[in-house]
XYZ file of N, CA and C in Angstrom:
645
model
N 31.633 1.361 41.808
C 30.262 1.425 41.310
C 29.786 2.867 41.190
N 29.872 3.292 42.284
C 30.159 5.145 42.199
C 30.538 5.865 40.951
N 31.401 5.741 41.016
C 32.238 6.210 39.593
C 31.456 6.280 38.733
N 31.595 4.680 37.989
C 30.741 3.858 36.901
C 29.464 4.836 36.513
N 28.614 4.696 37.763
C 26.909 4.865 37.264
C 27.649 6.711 37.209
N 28.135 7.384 38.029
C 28.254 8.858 37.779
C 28.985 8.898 36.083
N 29.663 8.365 35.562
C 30.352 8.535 34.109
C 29.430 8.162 33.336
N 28.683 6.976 33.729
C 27.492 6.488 32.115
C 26.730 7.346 31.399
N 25.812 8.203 32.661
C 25.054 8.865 31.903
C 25.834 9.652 30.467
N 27.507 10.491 31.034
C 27.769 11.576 30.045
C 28.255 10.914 28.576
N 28.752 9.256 29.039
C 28.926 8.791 28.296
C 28.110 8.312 26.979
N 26.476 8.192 27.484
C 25.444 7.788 26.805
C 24.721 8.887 25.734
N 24.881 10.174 26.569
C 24.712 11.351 25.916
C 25.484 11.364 24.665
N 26.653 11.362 25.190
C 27.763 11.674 23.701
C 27.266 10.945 22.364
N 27.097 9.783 22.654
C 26.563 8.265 21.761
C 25.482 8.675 21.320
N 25.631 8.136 19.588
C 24.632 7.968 18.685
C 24.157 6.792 19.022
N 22.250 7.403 18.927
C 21.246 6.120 19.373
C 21.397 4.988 18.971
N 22.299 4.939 17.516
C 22.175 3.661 16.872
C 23.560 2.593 17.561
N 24.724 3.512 17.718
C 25.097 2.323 18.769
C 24.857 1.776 19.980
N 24.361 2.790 20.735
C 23.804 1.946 21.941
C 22.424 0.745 21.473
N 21.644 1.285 20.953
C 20.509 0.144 20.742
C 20.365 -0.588 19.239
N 21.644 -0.391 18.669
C 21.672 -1.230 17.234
C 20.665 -0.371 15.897
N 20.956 -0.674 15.351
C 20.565 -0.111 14.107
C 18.803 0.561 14.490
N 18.138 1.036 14.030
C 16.723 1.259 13.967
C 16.225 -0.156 12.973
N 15.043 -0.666 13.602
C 14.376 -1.417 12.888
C 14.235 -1.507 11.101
N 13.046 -0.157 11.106
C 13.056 0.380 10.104
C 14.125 0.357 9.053
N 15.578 0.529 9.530
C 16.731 1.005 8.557
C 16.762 -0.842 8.081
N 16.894 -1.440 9.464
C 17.608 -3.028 9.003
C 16.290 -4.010 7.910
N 15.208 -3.206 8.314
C 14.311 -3.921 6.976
C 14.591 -3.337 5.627
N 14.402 -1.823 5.923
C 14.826 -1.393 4.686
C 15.726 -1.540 3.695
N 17.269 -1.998 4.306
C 18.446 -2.552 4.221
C 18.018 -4.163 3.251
N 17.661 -4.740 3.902
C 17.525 -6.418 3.776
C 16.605 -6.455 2.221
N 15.404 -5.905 2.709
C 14.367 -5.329 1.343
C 15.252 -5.204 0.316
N 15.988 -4.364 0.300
C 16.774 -3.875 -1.127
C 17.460 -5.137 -1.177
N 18.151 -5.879 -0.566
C 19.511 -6.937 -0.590
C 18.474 -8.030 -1.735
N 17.359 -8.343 -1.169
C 16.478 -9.295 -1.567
C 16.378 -9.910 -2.921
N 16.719 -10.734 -3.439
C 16.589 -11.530 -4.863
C 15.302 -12.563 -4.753
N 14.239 -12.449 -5.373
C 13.266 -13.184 -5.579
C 13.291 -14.044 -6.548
N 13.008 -15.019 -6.252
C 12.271 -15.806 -8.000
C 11.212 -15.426 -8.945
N 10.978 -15.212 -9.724
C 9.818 -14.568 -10.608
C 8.614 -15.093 -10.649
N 7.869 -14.295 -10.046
C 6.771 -14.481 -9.737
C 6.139 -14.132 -8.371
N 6.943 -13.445 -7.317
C 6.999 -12.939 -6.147
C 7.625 -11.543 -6.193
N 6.823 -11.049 -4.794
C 7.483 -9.481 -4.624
C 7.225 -9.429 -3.172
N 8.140 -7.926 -2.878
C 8.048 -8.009 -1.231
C 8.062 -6.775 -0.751
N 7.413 -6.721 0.323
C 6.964 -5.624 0.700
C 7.384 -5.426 2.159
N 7.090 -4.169 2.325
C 7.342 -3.758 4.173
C 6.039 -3.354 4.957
N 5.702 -4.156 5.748
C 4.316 -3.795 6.084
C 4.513 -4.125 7.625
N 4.165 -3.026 8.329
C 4.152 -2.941 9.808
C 5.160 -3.798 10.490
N 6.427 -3.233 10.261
C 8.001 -3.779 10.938
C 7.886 -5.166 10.380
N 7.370 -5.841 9.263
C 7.675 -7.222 8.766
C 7.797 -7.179 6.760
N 8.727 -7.775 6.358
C 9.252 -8.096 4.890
C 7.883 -9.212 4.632
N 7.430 -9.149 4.051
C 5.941 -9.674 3.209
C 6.852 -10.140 2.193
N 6.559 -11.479 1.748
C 6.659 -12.156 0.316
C 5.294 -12.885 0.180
N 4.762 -12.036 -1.096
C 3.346 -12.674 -1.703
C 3.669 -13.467 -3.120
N 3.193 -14.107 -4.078
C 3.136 -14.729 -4.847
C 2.294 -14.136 -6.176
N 2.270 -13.775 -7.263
C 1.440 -13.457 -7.958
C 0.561 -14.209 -8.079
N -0.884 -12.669 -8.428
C -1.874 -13.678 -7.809
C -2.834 -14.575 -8.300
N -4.072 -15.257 -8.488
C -4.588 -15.997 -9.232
C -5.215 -15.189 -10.009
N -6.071 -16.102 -11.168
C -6.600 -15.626 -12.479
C -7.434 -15.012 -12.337
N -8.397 -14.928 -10.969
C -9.348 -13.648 -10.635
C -8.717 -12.548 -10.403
N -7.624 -12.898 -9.548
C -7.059 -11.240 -9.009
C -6.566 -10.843 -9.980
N -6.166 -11.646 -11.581
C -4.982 -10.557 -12.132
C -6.169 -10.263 -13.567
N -7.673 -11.170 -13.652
C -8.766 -10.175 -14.583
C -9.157 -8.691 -13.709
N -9.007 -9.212 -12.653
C -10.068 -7.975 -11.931
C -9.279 -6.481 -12.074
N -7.677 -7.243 -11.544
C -6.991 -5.666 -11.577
C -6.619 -5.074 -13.493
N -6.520 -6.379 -14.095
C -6.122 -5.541 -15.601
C -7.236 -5.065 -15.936
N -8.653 -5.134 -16.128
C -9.710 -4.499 -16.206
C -9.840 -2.854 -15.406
N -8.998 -3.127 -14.082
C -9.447 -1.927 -13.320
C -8.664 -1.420 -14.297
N -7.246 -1.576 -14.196
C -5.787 -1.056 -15.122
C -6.912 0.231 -16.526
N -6.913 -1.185 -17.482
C -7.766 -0.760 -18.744
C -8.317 0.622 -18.623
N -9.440 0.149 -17.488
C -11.007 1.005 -17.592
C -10.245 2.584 -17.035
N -9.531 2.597 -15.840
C -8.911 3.741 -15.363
C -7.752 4.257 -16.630
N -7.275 3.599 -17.214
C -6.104 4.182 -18.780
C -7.390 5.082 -19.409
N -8.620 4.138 -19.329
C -9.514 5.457 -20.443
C -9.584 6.286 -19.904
N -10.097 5.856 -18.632
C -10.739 7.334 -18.031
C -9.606 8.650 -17.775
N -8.482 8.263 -17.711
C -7.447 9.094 -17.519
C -6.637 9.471 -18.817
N -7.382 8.890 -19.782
C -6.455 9.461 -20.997
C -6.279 10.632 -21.266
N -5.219 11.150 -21.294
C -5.186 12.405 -22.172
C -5.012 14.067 -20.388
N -4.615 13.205 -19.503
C -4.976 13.376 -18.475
C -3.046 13.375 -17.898
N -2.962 14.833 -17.060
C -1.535 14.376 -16.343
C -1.313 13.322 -15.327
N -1.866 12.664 -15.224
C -1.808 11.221 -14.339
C -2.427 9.944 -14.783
N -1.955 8.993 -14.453
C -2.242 7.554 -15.316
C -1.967 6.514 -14.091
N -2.850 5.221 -14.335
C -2.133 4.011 -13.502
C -1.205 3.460 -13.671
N -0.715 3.519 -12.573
C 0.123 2.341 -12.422
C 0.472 0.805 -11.806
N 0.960 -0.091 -12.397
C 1.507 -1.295 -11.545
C 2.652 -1.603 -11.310
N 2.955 -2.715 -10.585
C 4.178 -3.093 -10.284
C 5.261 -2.054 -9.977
N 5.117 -1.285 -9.151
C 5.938 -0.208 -8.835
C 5.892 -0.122 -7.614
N 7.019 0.343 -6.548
C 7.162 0.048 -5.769
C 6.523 1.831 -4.838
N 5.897 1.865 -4.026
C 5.278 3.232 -3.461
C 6.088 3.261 -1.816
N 6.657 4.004 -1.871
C 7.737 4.420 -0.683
C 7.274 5.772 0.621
N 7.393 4.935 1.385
C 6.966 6.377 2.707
C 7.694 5.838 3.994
N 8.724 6.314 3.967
C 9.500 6.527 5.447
C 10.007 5.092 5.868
N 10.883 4.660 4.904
C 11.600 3.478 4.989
C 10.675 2.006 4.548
N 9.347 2.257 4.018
C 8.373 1.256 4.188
C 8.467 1.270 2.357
N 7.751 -0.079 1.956
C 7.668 -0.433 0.657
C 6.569 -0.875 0.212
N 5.421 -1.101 -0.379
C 4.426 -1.716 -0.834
C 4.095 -1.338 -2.325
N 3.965 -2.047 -3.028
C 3.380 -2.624 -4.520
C 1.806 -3.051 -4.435
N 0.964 -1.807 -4.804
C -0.100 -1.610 -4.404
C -0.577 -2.449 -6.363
N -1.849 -3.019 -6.099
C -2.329 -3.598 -7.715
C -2.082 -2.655 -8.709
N -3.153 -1.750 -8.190
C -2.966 -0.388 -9.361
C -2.788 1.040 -8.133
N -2.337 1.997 -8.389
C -2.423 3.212 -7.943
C -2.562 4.277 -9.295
N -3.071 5.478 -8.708
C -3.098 6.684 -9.717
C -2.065 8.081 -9.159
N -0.917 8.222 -10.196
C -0.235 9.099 -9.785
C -0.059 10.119 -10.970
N 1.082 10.998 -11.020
C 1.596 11.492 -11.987
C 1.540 10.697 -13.239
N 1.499 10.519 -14.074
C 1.664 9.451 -15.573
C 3.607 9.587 -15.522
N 4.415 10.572 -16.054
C 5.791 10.828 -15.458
C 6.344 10.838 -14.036
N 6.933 9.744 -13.314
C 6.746 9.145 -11.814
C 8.275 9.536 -11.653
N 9.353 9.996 -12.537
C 10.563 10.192 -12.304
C 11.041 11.315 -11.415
N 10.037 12.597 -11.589
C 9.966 13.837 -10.449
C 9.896 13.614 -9.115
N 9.089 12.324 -8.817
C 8.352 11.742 -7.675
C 9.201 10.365 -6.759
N 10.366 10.458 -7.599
C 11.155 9.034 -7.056
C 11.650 9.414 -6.140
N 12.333 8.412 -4.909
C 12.679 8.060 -3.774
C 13.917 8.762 -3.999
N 14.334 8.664 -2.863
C 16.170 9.602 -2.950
C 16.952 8.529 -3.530
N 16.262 6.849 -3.345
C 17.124 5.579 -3.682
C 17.143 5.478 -5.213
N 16.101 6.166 -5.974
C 14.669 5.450 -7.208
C 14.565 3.903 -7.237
N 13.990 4.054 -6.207
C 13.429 2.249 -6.054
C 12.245 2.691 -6.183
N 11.471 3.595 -6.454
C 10.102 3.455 -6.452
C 9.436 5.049 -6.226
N 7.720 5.203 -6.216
C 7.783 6.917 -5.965
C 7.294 6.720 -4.847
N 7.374 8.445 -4.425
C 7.302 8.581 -3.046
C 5.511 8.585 -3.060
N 4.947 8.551 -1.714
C 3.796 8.146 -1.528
C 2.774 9.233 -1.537
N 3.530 10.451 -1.289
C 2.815 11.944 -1.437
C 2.215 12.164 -3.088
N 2.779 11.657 -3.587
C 2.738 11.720 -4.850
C 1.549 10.808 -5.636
N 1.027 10.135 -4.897
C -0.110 8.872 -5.076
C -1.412 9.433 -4.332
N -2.148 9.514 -5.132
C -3.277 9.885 -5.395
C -4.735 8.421 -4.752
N -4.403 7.701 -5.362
C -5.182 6.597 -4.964
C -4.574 5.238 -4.698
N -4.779 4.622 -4.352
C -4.219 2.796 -4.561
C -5.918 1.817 -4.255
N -5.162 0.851 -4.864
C -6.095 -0.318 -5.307
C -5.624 -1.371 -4.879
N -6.059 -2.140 -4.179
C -5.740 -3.839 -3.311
C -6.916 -4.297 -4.211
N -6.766 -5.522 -4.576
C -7.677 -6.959 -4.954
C -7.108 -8.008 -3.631
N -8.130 -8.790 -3.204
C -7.729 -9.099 -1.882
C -7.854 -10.468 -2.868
N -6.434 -11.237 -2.160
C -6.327 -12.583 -2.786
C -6.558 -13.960 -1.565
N -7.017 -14.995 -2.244
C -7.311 -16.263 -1.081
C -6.344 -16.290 0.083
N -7.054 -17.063 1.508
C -6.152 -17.061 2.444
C -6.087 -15.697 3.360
N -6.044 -16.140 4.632
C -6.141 -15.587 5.584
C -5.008 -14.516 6.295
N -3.819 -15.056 5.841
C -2.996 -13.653 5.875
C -2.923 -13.112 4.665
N -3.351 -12.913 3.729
C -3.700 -12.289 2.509
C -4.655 -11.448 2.697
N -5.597 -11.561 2.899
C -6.793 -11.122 3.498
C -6.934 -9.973 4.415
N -5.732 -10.135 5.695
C -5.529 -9.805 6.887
C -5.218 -8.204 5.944
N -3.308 -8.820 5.420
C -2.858 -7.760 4.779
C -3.616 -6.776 4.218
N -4.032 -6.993 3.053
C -5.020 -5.915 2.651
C -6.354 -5.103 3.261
N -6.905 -6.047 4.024
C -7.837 -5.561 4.880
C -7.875 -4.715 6.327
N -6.592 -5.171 6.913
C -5.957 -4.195 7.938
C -4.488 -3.428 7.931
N -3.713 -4.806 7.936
C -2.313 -4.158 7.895
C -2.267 -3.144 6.674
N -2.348 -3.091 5.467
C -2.374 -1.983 4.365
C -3.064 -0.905 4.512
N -4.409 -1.625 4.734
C -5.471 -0.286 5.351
C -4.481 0.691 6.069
N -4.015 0.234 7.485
C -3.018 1.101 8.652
C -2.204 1.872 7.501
N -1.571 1.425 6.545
C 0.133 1.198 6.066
C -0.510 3.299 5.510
N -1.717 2.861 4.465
C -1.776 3.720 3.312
C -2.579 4.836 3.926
N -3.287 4.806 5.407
C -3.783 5.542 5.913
C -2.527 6.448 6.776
N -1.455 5.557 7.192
C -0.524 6.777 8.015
C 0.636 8.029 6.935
N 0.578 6.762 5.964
C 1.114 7.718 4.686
C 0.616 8.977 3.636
N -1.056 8.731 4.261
C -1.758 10.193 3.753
C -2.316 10.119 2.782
N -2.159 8.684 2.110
C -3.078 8.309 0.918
C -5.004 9.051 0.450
N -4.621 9.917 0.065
C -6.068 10.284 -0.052
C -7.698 9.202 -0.199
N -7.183 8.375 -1.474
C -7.932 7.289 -1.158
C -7.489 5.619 -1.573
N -8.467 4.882 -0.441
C -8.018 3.759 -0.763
C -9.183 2.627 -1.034
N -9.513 1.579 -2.137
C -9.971 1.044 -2.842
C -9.694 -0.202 -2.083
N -10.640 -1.164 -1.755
C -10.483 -2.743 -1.625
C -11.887 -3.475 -2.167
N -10.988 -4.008 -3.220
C -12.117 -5.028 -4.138
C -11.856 -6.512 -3.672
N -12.579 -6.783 -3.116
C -12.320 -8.007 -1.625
C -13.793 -9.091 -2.585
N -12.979 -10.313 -3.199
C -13.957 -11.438 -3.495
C -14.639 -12.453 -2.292
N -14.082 -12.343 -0.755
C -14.096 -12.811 -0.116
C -14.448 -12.165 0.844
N -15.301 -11.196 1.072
C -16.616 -10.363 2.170
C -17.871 -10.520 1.501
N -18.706 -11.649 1.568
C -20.108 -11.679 1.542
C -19.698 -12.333 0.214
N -20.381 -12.018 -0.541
C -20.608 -12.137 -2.132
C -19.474 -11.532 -3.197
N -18.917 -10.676 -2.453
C -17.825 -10.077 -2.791
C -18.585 -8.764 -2.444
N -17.470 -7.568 -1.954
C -17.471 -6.058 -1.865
C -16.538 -5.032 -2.243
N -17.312 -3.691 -2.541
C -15.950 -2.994 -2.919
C -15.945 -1.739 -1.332
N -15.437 -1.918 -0.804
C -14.833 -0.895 -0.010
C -14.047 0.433 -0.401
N -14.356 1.560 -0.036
C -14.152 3.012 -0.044
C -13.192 3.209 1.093
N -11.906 3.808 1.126
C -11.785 4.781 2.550
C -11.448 6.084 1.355
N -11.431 7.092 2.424
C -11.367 8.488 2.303
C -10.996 9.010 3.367
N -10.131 10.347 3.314
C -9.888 11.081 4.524
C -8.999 10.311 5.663
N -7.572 10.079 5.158
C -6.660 9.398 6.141
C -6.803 10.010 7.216
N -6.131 9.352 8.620
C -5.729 9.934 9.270
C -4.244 9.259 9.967
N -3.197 10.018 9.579
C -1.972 9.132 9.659
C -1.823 9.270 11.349
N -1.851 10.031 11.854
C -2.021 10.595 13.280
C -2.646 8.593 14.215
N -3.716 8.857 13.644
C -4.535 7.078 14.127
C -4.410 6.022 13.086
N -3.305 5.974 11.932
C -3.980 4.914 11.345
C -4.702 4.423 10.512
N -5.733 5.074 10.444
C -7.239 4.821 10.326
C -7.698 6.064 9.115
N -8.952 5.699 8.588
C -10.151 6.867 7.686
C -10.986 7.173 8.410
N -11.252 8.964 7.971
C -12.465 9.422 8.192
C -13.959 8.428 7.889
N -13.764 8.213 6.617
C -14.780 7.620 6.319
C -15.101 6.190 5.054
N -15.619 5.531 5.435
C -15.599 4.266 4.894
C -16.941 3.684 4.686
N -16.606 3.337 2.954
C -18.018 3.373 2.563
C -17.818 1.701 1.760
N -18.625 0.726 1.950
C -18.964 -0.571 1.801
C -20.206 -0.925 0.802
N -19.906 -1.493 -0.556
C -21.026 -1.665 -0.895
C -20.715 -3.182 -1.638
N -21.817 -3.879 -1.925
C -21.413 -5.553 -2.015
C -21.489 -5.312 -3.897
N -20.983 -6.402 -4.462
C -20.743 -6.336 -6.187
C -21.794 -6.392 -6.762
N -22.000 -5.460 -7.487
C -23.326 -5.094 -8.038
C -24.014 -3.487 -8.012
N -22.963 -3.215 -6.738
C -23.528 -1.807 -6.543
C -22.321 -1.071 -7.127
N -22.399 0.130 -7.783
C -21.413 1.101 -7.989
C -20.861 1.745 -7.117
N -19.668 2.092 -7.272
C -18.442 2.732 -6.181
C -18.146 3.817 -7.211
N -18.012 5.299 -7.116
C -17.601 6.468 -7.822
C -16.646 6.850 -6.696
N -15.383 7.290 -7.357
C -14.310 7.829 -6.195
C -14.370 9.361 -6.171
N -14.424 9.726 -5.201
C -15.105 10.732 -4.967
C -14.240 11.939 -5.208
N -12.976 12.055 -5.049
C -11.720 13.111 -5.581
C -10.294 12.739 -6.159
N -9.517 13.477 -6.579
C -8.636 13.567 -6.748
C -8.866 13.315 -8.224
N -7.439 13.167 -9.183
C -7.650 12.669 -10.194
C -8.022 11.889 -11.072
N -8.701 10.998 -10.535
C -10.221 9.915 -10.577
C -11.498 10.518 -10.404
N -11.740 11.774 -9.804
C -12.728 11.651 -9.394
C -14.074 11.534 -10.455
N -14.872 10.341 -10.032
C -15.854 10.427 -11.114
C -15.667 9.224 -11.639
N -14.578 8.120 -11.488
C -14.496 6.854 -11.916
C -15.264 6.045 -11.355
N -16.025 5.119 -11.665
C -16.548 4.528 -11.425
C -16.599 2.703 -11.137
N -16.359 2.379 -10.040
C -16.357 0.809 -10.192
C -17.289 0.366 -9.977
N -18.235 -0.557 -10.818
C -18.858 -1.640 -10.953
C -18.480 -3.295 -10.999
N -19.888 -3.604 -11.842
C -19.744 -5.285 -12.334
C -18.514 -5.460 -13.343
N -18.749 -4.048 -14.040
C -17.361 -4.389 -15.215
C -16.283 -4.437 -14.978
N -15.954 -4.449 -13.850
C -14.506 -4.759 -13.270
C -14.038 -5.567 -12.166
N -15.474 -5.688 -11.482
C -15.546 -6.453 -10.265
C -16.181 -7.943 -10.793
N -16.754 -8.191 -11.777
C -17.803 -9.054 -12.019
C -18.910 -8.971 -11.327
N -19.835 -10.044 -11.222
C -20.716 -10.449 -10.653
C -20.712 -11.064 -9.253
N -21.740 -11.273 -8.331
C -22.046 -11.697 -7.040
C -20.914 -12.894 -7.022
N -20.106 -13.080 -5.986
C -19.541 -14.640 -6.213
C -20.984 -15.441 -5.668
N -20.769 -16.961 -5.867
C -21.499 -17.689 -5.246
C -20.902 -18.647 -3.899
C-alpha cells in the first residue's frame, strides 16, 4: 500500500487530464453536436452542458422574426454588416442559432476553425423571439440570457409574447465574468426599444415588428 499511494501521485502528474477523468464535457457535446442528423424542421444547440433540440417555430415567431429580418436589411443597407439567420454562432465549444443576429454581412473572415458557423466576437447583437412552453421560455429567458452574456455579446434583444401582454427586453453591457448584464431595460408592446450601439445603433423596435398588445 506504501509503495502504491508513494508512485500514484508521479504517475498522475505525467497523465493527460483527459485520461484520468475522460474526455472534457464540453469536447463530448461538442463532438455529438456535429455527429447529429436532424429531420427538417429542427435544430440544435449547446446551451449550459446540454444538446437542445427545438422545433421550428410557430406562425407568430416566424412573422415576428422575418419582419425584424426585413426592417433591420433596411436599416443596414448599404452598411458593412447585415442580419443574419439560421447560422450557427460559436464560443468555446458551445453552439446556438440565435433568430436574427447582426454581424459582418461577409461571415467567412469570422468562421470557426471547424466553419460550422461564426465565431461570437464577431456578433454584434442577437435576437430570441421566445416561443410557447415552459422550457422554451426558460431557454431564452435565462439559459441564453447566461449563454450570450458570458460570450461578450454586446447586446441582447428578447421579444417575449408571453411576459404580460407581450415585452421587448434590452440587455447591454455583458458581463461574462457573472453571466449576467450591466443593464436591462423592459418595456411592454407598444412602447419603442432603440438599440443603443453598435452597428444597429438607432434601430428601432416597435408595433411594426412586435405587433400589438397580446390579449
Amino acid at each position: 500500500m506504501n509503495a502504491l499511494a508513494h508512485e500514484r501521485p508521479e504517475t498522475m502528474s505525467e497523465a493527460p487530464a483527459e485520461s484520468l477523468n475522460g474526455p472534457d464535457l464540453d469536447e463530448v457535446l461538442w463532438q455529438a453536436w456535429k455527429a447529429m442528423e436532424l429531420p427538417e424542421g429542427y435544430h440544435a444547440e449547446i446551451i449550459e452542458g446540454a444538446i437542445e433540440v427545438s422545433p421550428t417555430g410557430r406562425l407568430t415567431h416566424a412573422q415576428i422574426t422575418n419582419r425584424l429580418r426585413r426592417a433591420l436589411d433596411r436599416f443596414l443597407d448599404g452598411a458593412e454588416h447585415a442580419c443574419h439567420q439560421d447560422t450557427n454562432v460559436i464560443h468555446k465549444r458551445k453552439g446556438w442559432i440565435p433568430d436574427a443576429f447582426v454581424a459582418p454581412e461577409d461571415l467567412e473572415p469570422y468562421a470557426d476553425e471547424e466553419g460550422l458557423g461564426v465565431e461570437a466576437s464577431a456578433v454584434h447583437l442577437v435576437v430570441e423571439v421566445v416561443s410557447p412552453g415552459k422550457r422554451n421560455q426558460d431557454r431564452d429567458r435565462i439559459r441564453k440570457r447566461r449563454e450570450y452574456a458570458r460570450a461578450g455579446i454586446p447586446v441582447y434583444v428578447l421579444i417575449d409574447d408571453y411576459d404580460g401582454q407581450g415585452a421587448v427586453t434590452l440587455f447591454t453591457g455583458p458581463r461574462p465574468d457573472k453571466a449576467d448584464w450591466e443593464d436591462i431595460h423592459r418595456v411592454p408592446y407598444g412602447t419603442e426599444v432603440t438599440i443603443p450601439e453598435g452597428p444597429a445603433k438607432g434601430f428601432v423596435i416597435g408595433e411594426g415588428i412586435t405587433g400589438p398588445k397580446r390579449s
